[in-house]
mmCIF file with all atom_site columns, C-alpha atoms in Angstrom:
data_model
loop_
_atom_site.group_PDB
_atom_site.id
_atom_site.type_symbol
_atom_site.label_atom_id
_atom_site.label_alt_id
_atom_site.label_comp_id
_atom_site.label_asym_id
_atom_site.label_entity_id
_atom_site.label_seq_id
_atom_site.pdbx_PDB_ins_code
_atom_site.Cartn_x
_atom_site.Cartn_y
_atom_site.Cartn_z
_atom_site.occupancy
_atom_site.B_iso_or_equiv
_atom_site.pdbx_formal_charge
_atom_site.auth_seq_id
_atom_site.auth_comp_id
_atom_site.auth_asym_id
_atom_site.auth_atom_id
_atom_site.pdbx_PDB_model_num
ATOM 1   C CA . MET T 1 1   ? -16.017 -6.636  6.696   1.00 83.00 ? 20  MET T CA 1
ATOM 2   C CA . GLU T 1 2   ? -18.961 -4.706  5.899   1.00 86.00 ? 21  GLU T CA 1
ATOM 3   C CA . ILE T 1 3   ? -20.020 -3.025  2.783   1.00 90.00 ? 22  ILE T CA 1
ATOM 4   C CA . VAL T 1 4   ? -21.997 0.247   3.940   1.00 93.00 ? 23  VAL T CA 1
ATOM 5   C CA . TYR T 1 5   ? -22.038 2.137   0.530   1.00 95.00 ? 24  TYR T CA 1
ATOM 6   C CA . ILE T 1 6   ? -21.907 1.838   -3.241  1.00 92.00 ? 25  ILE T CA 1
ATOM 7   C CA . HIS T 1 7   ? -22.203 4.441   -5.984  1.00 92.00 ? 26  HIS T CA 1
ATOM 8   C CA . THR T 1 8   ? -22.584 2.944   -9.417  1.00 87.00 ? 27  THR T CA 1
ATOM 9   C CA . LYS T 1 9   ? -21.598 5.624   -11.945 1.00 82.00 ? 28  LYS T CA 1
ATOM 10  C CA . LYS T 1 10  ? -22.378 4.168   -15.567 1.00 71.00 ? 29  LYS T CA 1
ATOM 11  C CA . ASN T 1 11  ? -24.299 0.898   -14.930 1.00 61.00 ? 30  ASN T CA 1
ATOM 12  C CA . ASN T 1 12  ? -26.812 -0.140  -17.597 1.00 61.00 ? 31  ASN T CA 1
ATOM 13  C CA . LEU T 1 13  ? -29.813 0.187   -15.266 1.00 66.00 ? 32  LEU T CA 1
ATOM 14  C CA . LEU T 1 14  ? -28.269 1.746   -12.085 1.00 74.00 ? 33  LEU T CA 1
ATOM 15  C CA . GLN T 1 15  ? -26.737 5.084   -13.466 1.00 80.00 ? 34  GLN T CA 1
ATOM 16  C CA . ASN T 1 16  ? -25.475 7.543   -10.910 1.00 85.00 ? 35  ASN T CA 1
ATOM 17  C CA . GLN T 1 17  ? -27.186 5.736   -7.881  1.00 86.00 ? 36  GLN T CA 1
ATOM 18  C CA . ASN T 1 18  ? -26.162 6.232   -4.123  1.00 91.00 ? 37  ASN T CA 1
ATOM 19  C CA . ILE T 1 19  ? -26.690 2.868   -2.226  1.00 90.00 ? 38  ILE T CA 1
ATOM 20  C CA . ASN T 1 20  ? -26.355 3.047   1.613   1.00 93.00 ? 39  ASN T CA 1
ATOM 21  C CA . PHE T 1 21  ? -26.567 -0.418  3.438   1.00 89.00 ? 40  PHE T CA 1
ATOM 22  C CA . GLY T 1 22  ? -26.645 1.219   6.849   1.00 86.00 ? 41  GLY T CA 1
ATOM 23  C CA . SER T 1 23  ? -23.950 2.188   9.221   1.00 90.00 ? 42  SER T CA 1
ATOM 24  C CA . GLN T 1 24  ? -22.912 5.181   11.394  1.00 93.00 ? 43  GLN T CA 1
ATOM 25  C CA . TYR T 1 25  ? -22.649 7.510   8.447   1.00 95.00 ? 44  TYR T CA 1
ATOM 26  C CA . ARG T 1 26  ? -24.691 7.993   5.446   1.00 95.00 ? 45  ARG T CA 1
ATOM 27  C CA . PHE T 1 27  ? -22.797 8.771   2.110   1.00 97.00 ? 46  PHE T CA 1
ATOM 28  C CA . GLU T 1 28  ? -23.920 10.589  -1.077  1.00 96.00 ? 47  GLU T CA 1
ATOM 29  C CA . PHE T 1 29  ? -21.669 11.121  -4.111  1.00 96.00 ? 48  PHE T CA 1
ATOM 30  C CA . LEU T 1 30  ? -22.403 14.446  -5.636  1.00 95.00 ? 49  LEU T CA 1
ATOM 31  C CA . SER T 1 31  ? -21.021 14.194  -9.308  1.00 91.00 ? 50  SER T CA 1
ATOM 32  C CA . ASP T 1 32  ? -21.509 17.893  -10.074 1.00 93.00 ? 51  ASP T CA 1
ATOM 33  C CA . ALA T 1 33  ? -18.995 18.602  -7.222  1.00 96.00 ? 52  ALA T CA 1
ATOM 34  C CA . ASN T 1 34  ? -16.846 15.418  -7.916  1.00 95.00 ? 53  ASN T CA 1
ATOM 35  C CA . GLU T 1 35  ? -17.126 14.906  -3.854  1.00 96.00 ? 54  GLU T CA 1
ATOM 36  C CA . LEU T 1 36  ? -18.497 11.963  -1.464  1.00 97.00 ? 55  LEU T CA 1
ATOM 37  C CA . ILE T 1 37  ? -19.986 13.516  1.515   1.00 96.00 ? 56  ILE T CA 1
ATOM 38  C CA . SER T 1 38  ? -20.722 11.820  4.925   1.00 96.00 ? 57  SER T CA 1
ATOM 39  C CA . ILE T 1 39  ? -23.406 12.333  7.192   1.00 95.00 ? 58  ILE T CA 1
ATOM 40  C CA . LYS T 1 40  ? -23.614 11.317  10.626  1.00 95.00 ? 59  LYS T CA 1
ATOM 41  C CA . ASN T 1 41  ? -26.928 8.875   10.998  1.00 93.00 ? 60  ASN T CA 1
ATOM 42  C CA . GLU T 1 42  ? -28.648 10.095  13.908  1.00 92.00 ? 61  GLU T CA 1
ATOM 43  C CA . LEU T 1 43  ? -30.621 6.786   14.011  1.00 89.00 ? 62  LEU T CA 1
ATOM 44  C CA . TYR T 1 44  ? -27.765 4.517   13.986  1.00 88.00 ? 63  TYR T CA 1
ATOM 45  C CA . ILE T 1 45  ? -27.540 2.053   17.096  1.00 85.00 ? 64  ILE T CA 1
ATOM 46  C CA . ALA T 1 46  ? -24.174 0.494   17.716  1.00 81.00 ? 65  ALA T CA 1
ATOM 47  C CA . ASP T 1 47  ? -24.316 -3.497  18.291  1.00 77.00 ? 66  ASP T CA 1
ATOM 48  C CA . PHE T 1 48  ? -27.981 -3.431  17.569  1.00 77.00 ? 67  PHE T CA 1
ATOM 49  C CA . TYR T 1 49  ? -27.675 -7.164  16.261  1.00 76.00 ? 68  TYR T CA 1
ATOM 50  C CA . THR T 1 50  ? -25.562 -8.489  18.892  1.00 75.00 ? 69  THR T CA 1
ATOM 51  C CA . ILE T 1 51  ? -27.016 -11.780 19.918  1.00 73.00 ? 70  ILE T CA 1
ATOM 52  C CA . ASN T 1 52  ? -24.794 -12.435 22.973  1.00 71.00 ? 71  ASN T CA 1
ATOM 53  C CA . LYS T 1 53  ? -21.496 -11.432 24.658  1.00 69.00 ? 72  LYS T CA 1
ATOM 54  C CA . SER T 1 54  ? -19.365 -14.428 23.304  1.00 71.00 ? 73  SER T CA 1
ATOM 55  C CA . GLY T 1 55  ? -18.995 -12.841 19.878  1.00 63.00 ? 74  GLY T CA 1
ATOM 56  C CA . ALA T 1 56  ? -21.665 -14.351 17.836  1.00 61.00 ? 75  ALA T CA 1
ATOM 57  C CA . ASN T 1 57  ? -23.390 -11.518 16.181  1.00 67.00 ? 76  ASN T CA 1
ATOM 58  C CA . VAL T 1 58  ? -24.696 -10.162 13.003  1.00 72.00 ? 77  VAL T CA 1
ATOM 59  C CA . VAL T 1 59  ? -23.128 -6.986  11.727  1.00 76.00 ? 78  VAL T CA 1
ATOM 60  C CA . ASN T 1 60  ? -26.010 -5.538  9.793   1.00 78.00 ? 79  ASN T CA 1
ATOM 61  C CA . VAL T 1 61  ? -29.225 -6.282  8.068   1.00 80.00 ? 80  VAL T CA 1
ATOM 62  C CA . SER T 1 62  ? -30.230 -4.381  4.983   1.00 82.00 ? 81  SER T CA 1
ATOM 63  C CA . SER T 1 63  ? -33.458 -4.645  3.042   1.00 83.00 ? 82  SER T CA 1
ATOM 64  C CA . ILE T 1 64  ? -34.154 -3.730  -0.702  1.00 85.00 ? 83  ILE T CA 1
ATOM 65  C CA . ILE T 1 65  ? -37.727 -2.668  -0.968  1.00 87.00 ? 84  ILE T CA 1
ATOM 66  C CA . GLY T 1 66  ? -39.678 -1.352  -4.031  1.00 87.00 ? 85  GLY T CA 1
ATOM 67  C CA . LYS T 1 67  ? -42.110 -2.054  -6.887  1.00 91.00 ? 86  LYS T CA 1
ATOM 68  C CA . ASN T 1 68  ? -41.579 -4.264  -9.716  1.00 92.00 ? 87  ASN T CA 1
ATOM 69  C CA . GLY T 1 69  ? -39.239 -2.809  -12.264 1.00 85.00 ? 88  GLY T CA 1
ATOM 70  C CA . THR T 1 70  ? -37.653 -0.445  -9.792  1.00 82.00 ? 89  THR T CA 1
ATOM 71  C CA . GLY T 1 71  ? -33.961 -2.129  -9.749  1.00 81.00 ? 90  GLY T CA 1
ATOM 72  C CA . LYS T 1 72  ? -33.900 -4.314  -6.752  1.00 85.00 ? 91  LYS T CA 1
ATOM 73  C CA . SER T 1 73  ? -32.569 -7.415  -8.790  1.00 86.00 ? 92  SER T CA 1
ATOM 74  C CA . SER T 1 74  ? -30.147 -4.996  -10.597 1.00 83.00 ? 93  SER T CA 1
ATOM 75  C CA . ILE T 1 75  ? -28.716 -3.992  -7.323  1.00 84.00 ? 94  ILE T CA 1
ATOM 76  C CA . LEU T 1 76  ? -28.177 -7.698  -6.315  1.00 84.00 ? 95  LEU T CA 1
ATOM 77  C CA . ASN T 1 77  ? -26.739 -8.531  -9.847  1.00 82.00 ? 96  ASN T CA 1
ATOM 78  C CA . PHE T 1 78  ? -24.534 -5.497  -9.653  1.00 81.00 ? 97  PHE T CA 1
ATOM 79  C CA . LEU T 1 79  ? -23.150 -6.641  -6.133  1.00 82.00 ? 98  LEU T CA 1
ATOM 80  C CA . LYS T 1 80  ? -22.424 -10.260 -7.338  1.00 80.00 ? 99  LYS T CA 1
ATOM 81  C CA . ASN T 1 81  ? -20.982 -9.485  -10.538 1.00 77.00 ? 100 ASN T CA 1
ATOM 82  C CA . ASN T 1 82  ? -18.606 -6.831  -9.469  1.00 77.00 ? 101 ASN T CA 1
ATOM 83  C CA . LEU T 1 83  ? -17.926 -7.381  -5.880  1.00 80.00 ? 102 LEU T CA 1
ATOM 84  C CA . SER T 1 84  ? -17.814 -11.094 -5.283  1.00 75.00 ? 103 SER T CA 1
ATOM 85  C CA . SER T 1 85  ? -14.215 -12.512 -5.470  1.00 67.00 ? 104 SER T CA 1
ATOM 86  C CA . GLY T 1 86  ? -12.998 -13.814 -8.641  1.00 69.00 ? 105 GLY T CA 1
ATOM 87  C CA . LEU T 1 87  ? -13.637 -11.495 -11.711 1.00 68.00 ? 106 LEU T CA 1
ATOM 88  C CA . ASN T 1 88  ? -12.183 -8.198  -12.488 1.00 73.00 ? 107 ASN T CA 1
ATOM 89  C CA . LEU T 1 89  ? -14.500 -5.124  -11.669 1.00 79.00 ? 108 LEU T CA 1
ATOM 90  C CA . GLN T 1 90  ? -16.222 -4.364  -14.796 1.00 76.00 ? 109 GLN T CA 1
ATOM 91  C CA . GLU T 1 91  ? -18.130 -1.138  -13.470 1.00 79.00 ? 110 GLU T CA 1
ATOM 92  C CA . GLU T 1 92  ? -16.962 2.370   -12.474 1.00 85.00 ? 111 GLU T CA 1
ATOM 93  C CA . ILE T 1 93  ? -17.533 2.399   -8.683  1.00 89.00 ? 112 ILE T CA 1
ATOM 94  C CA . ILE T 1 94  ? -17.276 4.062   -5.421  1.00 93.00 ? 113 ILE T CA 1
ATOM 95  C CA . SER T 1 95  ? -17.440 1.432   -2.320  1.00 93.00 ? 114 SER T CA 1
ATOM 96  C CA . VAL T 1 96  ? -17.077 2.324   1.319   1.00 96.00 ? 115 VAL T CA 1
ATOM 97  C CA . TYR T 1 97  ? -16.819 -0.595  3.763   1.00 92.00 ? 116 TYR T CA 1
ATOM 98  C CA . LYS T 1 98  ? -15.876 -0.973  7.314   1.00 92.00 ? 117 LYS T CA 1
ATOM 99  C CA . GLU T 1 99  ? -13.188 -3.421  8.691   1.00 89.00 ? 118 GLU T CA 1
ATOM 100 C CA . ASN T 1 100 ? -12.433 -3.261  12.106  1.00 88.00 ? 119 ASN T CA 1
ATOM 101 C CA . ASP T 1 101 ? -14.339 -0.223  12.746  1.00 88.00 ? 120 ASP T CA 1
ATOM 102 C CA . VAL T 1 102 ? -12.063 1.645   10.354  1.00 94.00 ? 121 VAL T CA 1
ATOM 103 C CA . TYR T 1 103 ? -13.938 2.956   7.122   1.00 96.00 ? 122 TYR T CA 1
ATOM 104 C CA . LYS T 1 104 ? -11.863 2.466   3.870   1.00 95.00 ? 123 LYS T CA 1
ATOM 105 C CA . MET T 1 105 ? -12.780 2.860   0.445   1.00 95.00 ? 124 MET T CA 1
ATOM 106 C CA . ILE T 1 106 ? -12.191 1.554   -3.193  1.00 93.00 ? 125 ILE T CA 1
ATOM 107 C CA . ALA T 1 107 ? -12.770 3.850   -6.181  1.00 93.00 ? 126 ALA T CA 1
ATOM 108 C CA . THR T 1 108 ? -12.248 3.850   -9.891  1.00 91.00 ? 127 THR T CA 1
ATOM 109 C CA . SER T 1 109 ? -11.728 7.654   -10.155 1.00 90.00 ? 128 SER T CA 1
ATOM 110 C CA . GLU T 1 110 ? -10.281 10.511  -7.954  1.00 93.00 ? 129 GLU T CA 1
ATOM 111 C CA . PHE T 1 111 ? -12.592 12.760  -5.831  1.00 95.00 ? 130 PHE T CA 1
ATOM 112 C CA . LYS T 1 112 ? -12.916 14.796  -2.745  1.00 96.00 ? 131 LYS T CA 1
ATOM 113 C CA . TYR T 1 113 ? -13.941 13.025  0.559   1.00 95.00 ? 132 TYR T CA 1
ATOM 114 C CA . ASP T 1 114 ? -13.878 13.272  4.147   1.00 94.00 ? 133 ASP T CA 1
ATOM 115 C CA . SER T 1 115 ? -10.410 11.597  5.220   1.00 93.00 ? 134 SER T CA 1
ATOM 116 C CA . GLN T 1 116 ? -11.222 12.182  9.007   1.00 94.00 ? 135 GLN T CA 1
ATOM 117 C CA . ILE T 1 117 ? -14.004 9.429   8.340   1.00 95.00 ? 136 ILE T CA 1
ATOM 118 C CA . ILE T 1 118 ? -12.476 7.581   5.560   1.00 95.00 ? 137 ILE T CA 1
ATOM 119 C CA . THR T 1 119 ? -9.092  6.699   6.451   1.00 94.00 ? 138 THR T CA 1
ATOM 120 C CA . GLU T 1 120 ? -7.981  4.283   3.626   1.00 93.00 ? 139 GLU T CA 1
ATOM 121 C CA . ILE T 1 121 ? -8.490  4.430   -0.234  1.00 94.00 ? 140 ILE T CA 1
ATOM 122 C CA . GLN T 1 122 ? -7.600  1.886   -2.981  1.00 92.00 ? 141 GLN T CA 1
ATOM 123 C CA . LEU T 1 123 ? -7.883  3.442   -6.442  1.00 92.00 ? 142 LEU T CA 1
ATOM 124 C CA . PHE T 1 124 ? -8.141  1.143   -9.266  1.00 87.00 ? 143 PHE T CA 1
ATOM 125 C CA . LYS T 1 125 ? -7.451  1.806   -12.882 1.00 82.00 ? 144 LYS T CA 1
ATOM 126 C CA . LYS T 1 126 ? -8.608  -0.233  -15.988 1.00 77.00 ? 145 LYS T CA 1
ATOM 127 C CA . LYS T 1 127 ? -6.535  -3.622  -16.504 1.00 69.00 ? 146 LYS T CA 1
ATOM 128 C CA . LYS T 1 128 ? -4.071  -3.042  -19.530 1.00 69.00 ? 147 LYS T CA 1
ATOM 129 C CA . PRO T 1 129 ? -3.929  -5.870  -21.974 1.00 66.00 ? 148 PRO T CA 1
ATOM 130 C CA . GLU T 1 130 ? -0.548  -7.541  -21.954 1.00 70.00 ? 149 GLU T CA 1
ATOM 131 C CA . LYS T 1 131 ? -0.617  -8.693  -25.841 1.00 67.00 ? 150 LYS T CA 1
ATOM 132 C CA . GLU T 1 132 ? -1.967  -6.350  -28.745 1.00 65.00 ? 151 GLU T CA 1
ATOM 133 C CA . THR T 1 133 ? -4.262  -9.314  -29.502 1.00 62.00 ? 152 THR T CA 1
ATOM 134 C CA . ASP T 1 134 ? -5.999  -8.930  -26.218 1.00 58.00 ? 153 ASP T CA 1
ATOM 135 C CA . TYR T 1 135 ? -7.193  -5.454  -27.105 1.00 54.00 ? 154 TYR T CA 1
ATOM 136 C CA . PHE T 1 136 ? -10.422 -6.682  -28.397 1.00 53.00 ? 155 PHE T CA 1
ATOM 137 C CA . PHE T 1 137 ? -11.371 -7.638  -24.763 1.00 56.00 ? 156 PHE T CA 1
ATOM 138 C CA . ASP T 1 138 ? -12.357 -5.685  -21.817 1.00 56.00 ? 157 ASP T CA 1
ATOM 139 C CA . PHE T 1 139 ? -10.641 -6.686  -18.549 1.00 60.00 ? 158 PHE T CA 1
ATOM 140 C CA . GLY T 1 140 ? -11.952 -4.155  -16.468 1.00 69.00 ? 159 GLY T CA 1
ATOM 141 C CA . TYR T 1 141 ? -10.263 -2.747  -13.412 1.00 74.00 ? 160 TYR T CA 1
ATOM 142 C CA . GLU T 1 142 ? -7.681  -4.615  -11.427 1.00 73.00 ? 161 GLU T CA 1
ATOM 143 C CA . PHE T 1 143 ? -10.109 -4.848  -8.490  1.00 78.00 ? 162 PHE T CA 1
ATOM 144 C CA . ARG T 1 144 ? -11.188 -8.673  -8.024  1.00 72.00 ? 163 ARG T CA 1
ATOM 145 C CA . GLY T 1 145 ? -13.617 -8.482  -5.550  1.00 74.00 ? 164 GLY T CA 1
ATOM 146 C CA . PHE T 1 146 ? -13.620 -8.560  -1.717  1.00 76.00 ? 165 PHE T CA 1
ATOM 147 C CA . PRO T 1 147 ? -12.036 -11.811 -0.122  1.00 70.00 ? 166 PRO T CA 1
ATOM 148 C CA . ASN T 1 148 ? -14.003 -13.487 2.286   1.00 63.00 ? 167 ASN T CA 1
ATOM 149 C CA . THR T 1 149 ? -17.310 -11.991 1.454   1.00 63.00 ? 168 THR T CA 1
ATOM 150 C CA . ASP T 1 150 ? -20.387 -14.073 0.909   1.00 60.00 ? 169 ASP T CA 1
ATOM 151 C CA . PHE T 1 151 ? -22.919 -13.138 -1.583  1.00 61.00 ? 170 PHE T CA 1
ATOM 152 C CA . VAL T 1 152 ? -26.184 -15.189 -1.119  1.00 61.00 ? 171 VAL T CA 1
#
């Protein structure tokens, strides 16, 4: 599995941000039109990081570069706190990932997108408290991270 795009809606430091990690397509969420657009990445080279024919390969390498205070650590913290396995997703998000050469998506709201490219979508709603006393706690969305995904 490869995370290729994330859009944060209302994170404290990353409001309405499009973050592409490199793939055959680039994605951008247009909030005014409530639409996720897909743009073919003309610079994409398939199997660029393949080391050998035995299957040992690196799928993707992404760099986060910027001056101090531009949000590099905020992006990493967002990924760790919202997409690693275990805790409920706390932020509104759109995330496109590629699994077995199929583009899939998780999201916390409905919007238009190109179903020719993204063939599967999981829509997550806020988790509802089971007891009346639990209404003081925010349980977030029902998504509990990508399984078998390492975050370093």
